[in-house]
Coordinates of C-alpha atoms in Angstrom, one line a residue:
M5 CA 18.5 42.7 41.8
T6 CA 18.0 45.0 38.8
N7 CA 14.8 47.0 38.3
R8 CA 14.0 44.9 35.2
R9 CA 14.1 41.7 37.2
K10 CA 11.9 43.3 39.9
G11 CA 9.5 44.3 37.2
Q12 CA 9.5 40.7 35.8
L13 CA 8.9 39.2 39.3
G14 CA 6.0 41.7 39.8
L15 CA 4.4 40.5 36.5
I16 CA 4.8 36.9 37.6
L17 CA 3.0 37.7 40.8
V18 CA 0.2 39.3 38.7
A19 CA -0.1 36.1 36.7
I20 CA -0.3 34.1 40.0
I21 CA -2.9 36.4 41.4
W22 CA -5.0 36.3 38.2
G23 CA -4.6 32.5 38.1
S24 CA -6.2 32.3 41.6
G25 CA -8.8 34.7 40.3
F26 CA -10.3 32.0 38.1
V27 CA -11.3 30.1 41.2
M28 CA -12.8 33.1 42.9
S29 CA -14.7 34.1 39.8
S30 CA -16.2 30.7 39.7
V31 CA -17.4 31.1 43.3
A32 CA -18.6 34.6 42.7
L33 CA -20.7 33.6 39.7
N34 CA -22.8 31.3 41.9
Y35 CA -24.1 34.4 43.7
F36 CA -23.8 37.5 41.4
S37 CA -24.4 38.3 37.8
T38 CA -21.3 39.0 35.7
I39 CA -22.2 42.7 35.3
H40 CA -22.5 43.0 39.1
I41 CA -19.2 41.3 39.7
L42 CA -17.5 43.9 37.4
A43 CA -19.2 46.8 39.2
L44 CA -18.3 45.3 42.7
R45 CA -14.7 44.4 41.9
F46 CA -13.9 47.8 40.5
S47 CA -15.7 49.6 43.4
I48 CA -13.9 47.6 46.0
A49 CA -10.6 48.2 44.2
F50 CA -11.2 51.9 44.0
I51 CA -12.2 52.2 47.7
S52 CA -9.2 50.1 48.7
M53 CA -6.9 52.4 46.8
L54 CA -8.4 55.5 48.5
V55 CA -8.0 54.0 51.9
I56 CA -4.6 52.4 51.7
F57 CA -2.8 54.9 49.4
H58 CA -4.7 58.2 50.3
R59 CA -1.4 60.0 50.8
Q60 CA -0.5 59.4 47.1
L61 CA -3.6 61.3 46.0
K62 CA -1.6 64.5 46.1
H63 CA 0.1 63.4 42.9
I64 CA -3.2 63.4 41.0
N65 CA -3.2 66.3 38.5
K66 CA -5.0 67.1 35.2
S67 CA -2.6 64.8 33.3
T68 CA -3.3 62.0 35.7
M69 CA -7.0 62.5 35.5
I70 CA -7.0 62.3 31.7
R71 CA -4.6 59.4 31.4
G72 CA -6.2 57.4 34.2
G73 CA -9.6 58.1 32.8
I74 CA -8.5 56.7 29.4
L75 CA -7.1 53.6 31.1
G76 CA -10.2 53.2 33.2
V77 CA -12.6 53.3 30.2
I78 CA -10.3 50.9 28.2
L79 CA -10.0 48.5 31.2
Y80 CA -13.8 48.4 31.8
L81 CA -14.5 47.8 28.1
A82 CA -12.0 45.0 28.0
F83 CA -13.7 43.2 30.9
Y84 CA -17.2 44.1 29.6
F85 CA -16.7 42.6 26.1
Q86 CA -15.1 39.6 27.7
T87 CA -18.1 39.1 29.8
I88 CA -20.8 39.5 27.1
G89 CA -18.7 37.5 24.7
L90 CA -18.7 34.6 27.2
V91 CA -22.5 34.6 27.0
H92 CA -22.4 33.8 23.3
T93 CA -19.4 31.4 23.0
T94 CA -17.7 28.7 25.0
A95 CA -15.5 29.3 28.0
S96 CA -12.5 27.7 26.3
K97 CA -12.8 29.9 23.2
N98 CA -13.4 32.9 25.4
A99 CA -10.1 32.2 27.2
F100 CA -8.2 31.6 24.0
L101 CA -9.4 34.6 22.2
T102 CA -8.9 36.9 25.2
A103 CA -5.2 35.7 25.2
F104 CA -4.9 37.0 21.6
N105 CA -3.6 40.2 23.2
V106 CA -0.3 38.3 23.4
V107 CA -0.1 38.7 19.6
L108 CA -1.7 42.1 19.4
V109 CA 0.6 43.9 21.9
P110 CA 3.9 43.5 19.9
I111 CA 2.1 44.6 16.8
F112 CA 0.5 47.7 18.5
G113 CA 3.9 48.5 20.1
A114 CA 5.5 48.5 16.6
L115 CA 2.7 50.6 15.1
F116 CA 1.9 53.1 17.9
L117 CA 5.1 53.3 19.9
K118 CA 7.6 52.8 17.1
K119 CA 9.2 49.8 18.9
K120 CA 11.2 47.3 17.0
L121 CA 9.4 44.0 16.4
T122 CA 12.1 41.3 16.7
P123 CA 12.0 37.7 15.6
L124 CA 12.3 36.4 19.2
N125 CA 9.3 38.6 20.2
I126 CA 7.3 37.1 17.4
I127 CA 8.3 33.5 18.3
G128 CA 7.7 34.1 22.0
S129 CA 4.3 35.6 21.4
L130 CA 3.3 32.7 19.1
S131 CA 4.5 30.1 21.5
A132 CA 2.5 31.7 24.3
I133 CA -0.8 32.0 22.3
I134 CA -0.4 28.4 20.9
G135 CA 0.1 27.3 24.5
V136 CA -3.1 29.0 25.6
G137 CA -4.9 27.4 22.7
V138 CA -3.6 23.9 23.5
M139 CA -4.6 24.3 27.2
S140 CA -8.1 25.7 26.6
L141 CA -9.4 24.5 23.2
N142 CA -11.1 21.2 22.6
E143 CA -12.5 22.3 19.3
F144 CA -12.9 25.7 17.7
G145 CA -15.9 25.5 15.3
A146 CA -17.4 28.3 13.4
I147 CA -16.9 32.0 14.3
N148 CA -19.9 33.5 16.1
I149 CA -20.8 36.8 17.6
G150 CA -19.4 35.8 21.0
D151 CA -16.0 35.2 19.4
V152 CA -16.1 38.6 17.7
L153 CA -16.9 40.3 21.0
T154 CA -14.1 38.4 22.8
L155 CA -11.6 39.5 20.1
I156 CA -12.7 43.1 20.8
C157 CA -12.0 42.4 24.5
A158 CA -8.5 41.2 23.5
L159 CA -8.0 44.4 21.5
F160 CA -8.9 46.5 24.6
F161 CA -6.7 44.5 26.9
A162 CA -3.8 45.0 24.5
L163 CA -4.5 48.8 24.4
Q164 CA -4.5 48.9 28.2
I165 CA -1.0 47.5 28.3
I166 CA 0.2 49.8 25.5
Y167 CA -1.3 52.9 27.1
T168 CA 0.0 51.9 30.5
S169 CA 3.5 51.7 29.1
L170 CA 3.0 55.1 27.4
Y171 CA 1.8 56.8 30.6
V172 CA 3.6 55.2 33.5
S173 CA 7.0 56.8 33.0
D174 CA 5.5 60.2 33.6
E175 CA 2.9 59.4 36.3
N176 CA 2.8 58.2 39.9
P177 CA 1.6 54.6 39.6
Y178 CA -0.5 54.8 42.7
A179 CA -2.3 58.0 41.5
L180 CA -2.7 56.7 38.0
N181 CA -4.1 53.4 39.2
T182 CA -6.5 55.1 41.6
V183 CA -8.0 57.2 38.8
Q184 CA -8.1 54.1 36.5
M185 CA -10.1 52.2 39.2
G186 CA -12.4 55.1 39.9
V187 CA -13.3 55.6 36.2
A188 CA -13.8 51.8 35.8
T189 CA -16.1 51.9 38.8
L190 CA -18.1 54.7 37.3
C191 CA -18.5 52.7 34.1
G192 CA -19.6 49.6 36.0
M193 CA -22.2 51.5 37.9
I194 CA -23.6 53.2 34.8
I195 CA -23.9 49.9 33.0
S196 CA -25.6 48.3 36.0
L197 CA -28.1 51.2 36.1
I198 CA -28.8 51.1 32.4
Q199 CA -29.5 47.4 32.7
D200 CA -31.7 48.1 35.7
Q201 CA -30.2 45.3 37.8
P202 CA -30.0 46.2 41.5
I203 CA -27.1 44.5 43.3
E204 CA -28.2 42.0 45.9
I205 CA -25.6 41.1 48.6
G206 CA -26.1 37.5 49.5
H207 CA -24.1 34.5 50.8
A208 CA -20.9 35.0 52.7
N209 CA -18.9 32.9 50.2
G210 CA -20.0 35.2 47.3
I211 CA -19.0 38.3 49.4
I212 CA -15.6 36.8 50.2
A213 CA -15.0 35.9 46.5
V214 CA -15.9 39.4 45.3
V215 CA -13.8 41.1 48.0
Y216 CA -10.8 39.0 46.9
L217 CA -11.4 39.9 43.2
G218 CA -11.6 43.5 44.2
V219 CA -8.7 43.9 46.6
V220 CA -6.3 41.2 45.3
S221 CA -7.2 40.5 41.6
T222 CA -7.9 44.1 40.7
M223 CA -6.4 46.7 43.1
L224 CA -3.2 44.8 43.9
A225 CA -2.7 43.1 40.5
F226 CA -3.2 46.3 38.4
L227 CA -1.0 48.3 40.8
L228 CA 1.7 45.7 40.4
Q229 CA 1.3 45.7 36.6
T230 CA 1.4 49.5 36.4
T231 CA 4.5 49.7 38.5
A232 CA 6.3 46.8 36.8
Q233 CA 5.7 48.2 33.3
R234 CA 8.1 51.0 34.2
Y235 CA 10.9 48.5 33.9
T236 CA 9.7 46.0 31.3
T237 CA 8.7 46.1 27.7
E238 CA 5.1 45.7 26.4
T239 CA 5.9 42.3 24.9
E240 CA 7.5 41.0 28.1
T241 CA 4.5 42.2 30.1
V242 CA 1.9 40.5 28.0
I243 CA 3.8 37.2 27.6
I244 CA 4.7 36.9 31.3
M245 CA 1.1 37.7 32.2
S246 CA -0.1 35.0 29.9
M247 CA 1.2 32.6 32.6
E248 CA -2.1 33.3 34.4
A249 CA -3.5 30.3 32.4
V250 CA -0.8 28.1 33.9
F251 CA -1.4 29.3 37.4
G252 CA -5.2 29.1 36.8
M253 CA -4.7 25.4 35.9
V254 CA -2.7 24.8 39.1
F255 CA -5.2 26.6 41.4
S256 CA -8.2 24.9 39.8
A257 CA -6.6 21.5 40.4
M258 CA -5.7 22.4 44.0
L259 CA -8.9 24.1 45.1
L260 CA -11.6 22.8 42.7
N261 CA -10.2 19.3 42.2
E262 CA -10.1 19.7 38.5
E263 CA -7.9 17.2 36.6
I264 CA -4.7 18.2 34.8
S265 CA -4.4 16.5 31.4
I266 CA -1.3 15.9 29.3
R267 CA -2.6 18.4 26.8
M268 CA -2.8 21.1 29.5
L269 CA 0.8 20.4 30.6
I270 CA 2.0 20.7 27.0
G271 CA 0.1 24.0 26.7
A272 CA 1.7 25.2 30.0
A273 CA 5.2 24.2 28.6
L274 CA 4.6 26.3 25.5
I275 CA 3.6 29.3 27.5
L276 CA 6.7 29.0 29.7
A277 CA 8.8 28.6 26.6
G278 CA 7.4 31.9 25.2
V279 CA 8.3 33.6 28.5
L280 CA 11.8 32.3 28.3
I281 CA 12.3 33.0 24.6
V282 CA 11.5 36.7 25.1
Q283 CA 14.3 36.9 27.7
L284 CA 16.9 35.6 25.2
K285 CA 17.4 39.1 23.6
P286 CA 20.7 40.9 24.4
R287 CA 20.0 43.4 27.2
R288 CA 21.1 46.3 25.1
K289 CA 18.7 45.5 22.3
Q290 CA 15.9 44.7 24.8
Q291 CA 15.8 48.3 25.8
E292 CA 15.1 49.5 22.3
S293 CA 12.6 46.9 21.2
V294 CA 9.1 46.0 22.2

């Protein structure tokens, strides 16, 4: 199996993990505030990285600290704006607008990384974002402050993917991800203190959900993403990871007994089409394009 295929499989696993994270987030929100969930999930992810991969810490140097710090701030801001955006808009619009990074990543790759923006990349990205829209939107309505905040969130998620691709070829992925999680944890703690909201540890179900979000949906998922991006392009990364909406639908049906509609199946098909379309490029051209 080629490294590119391994990277693609790693990103599919990330999408599966994040799809399951929808269920765990729903459980966690019954016991914790959204700000506390962010602080806890990054803290748990950071501690897990330190415990499991402590031997990799020797690879942390000044460059890793700077680059991991940038990624950590960007990552926390992405989640933070998504969270506060959700307060002022609907969940369906929040999900759709967050997925707008599928469109932003190819554009940013062309602007900042001087990567070629190919027609198939554009078609694949549009197919994926339309698919997310079909799955999540019942109606859109007027633009409000929550929509704007969620678009800012999509901007930061796109930047996180772009900067990860920029940094990962020169850095140890374990060391880079450890610093990223550490800085995101620091941001989460600062925001919690500013808002003067002490964290209360409550029901076992809430604790289990937050631990899952921290260890699996954050530590493992972002480590897989960081490693996989060594072998995949930015556009491949964001389109494959847009499949989290598909897996979220599946896990919600299996574990929360939510119904799957024809509209959701059509949206899932469009997302999968986007993933397949971006694979159609000749391998030689794939390496020089986004």
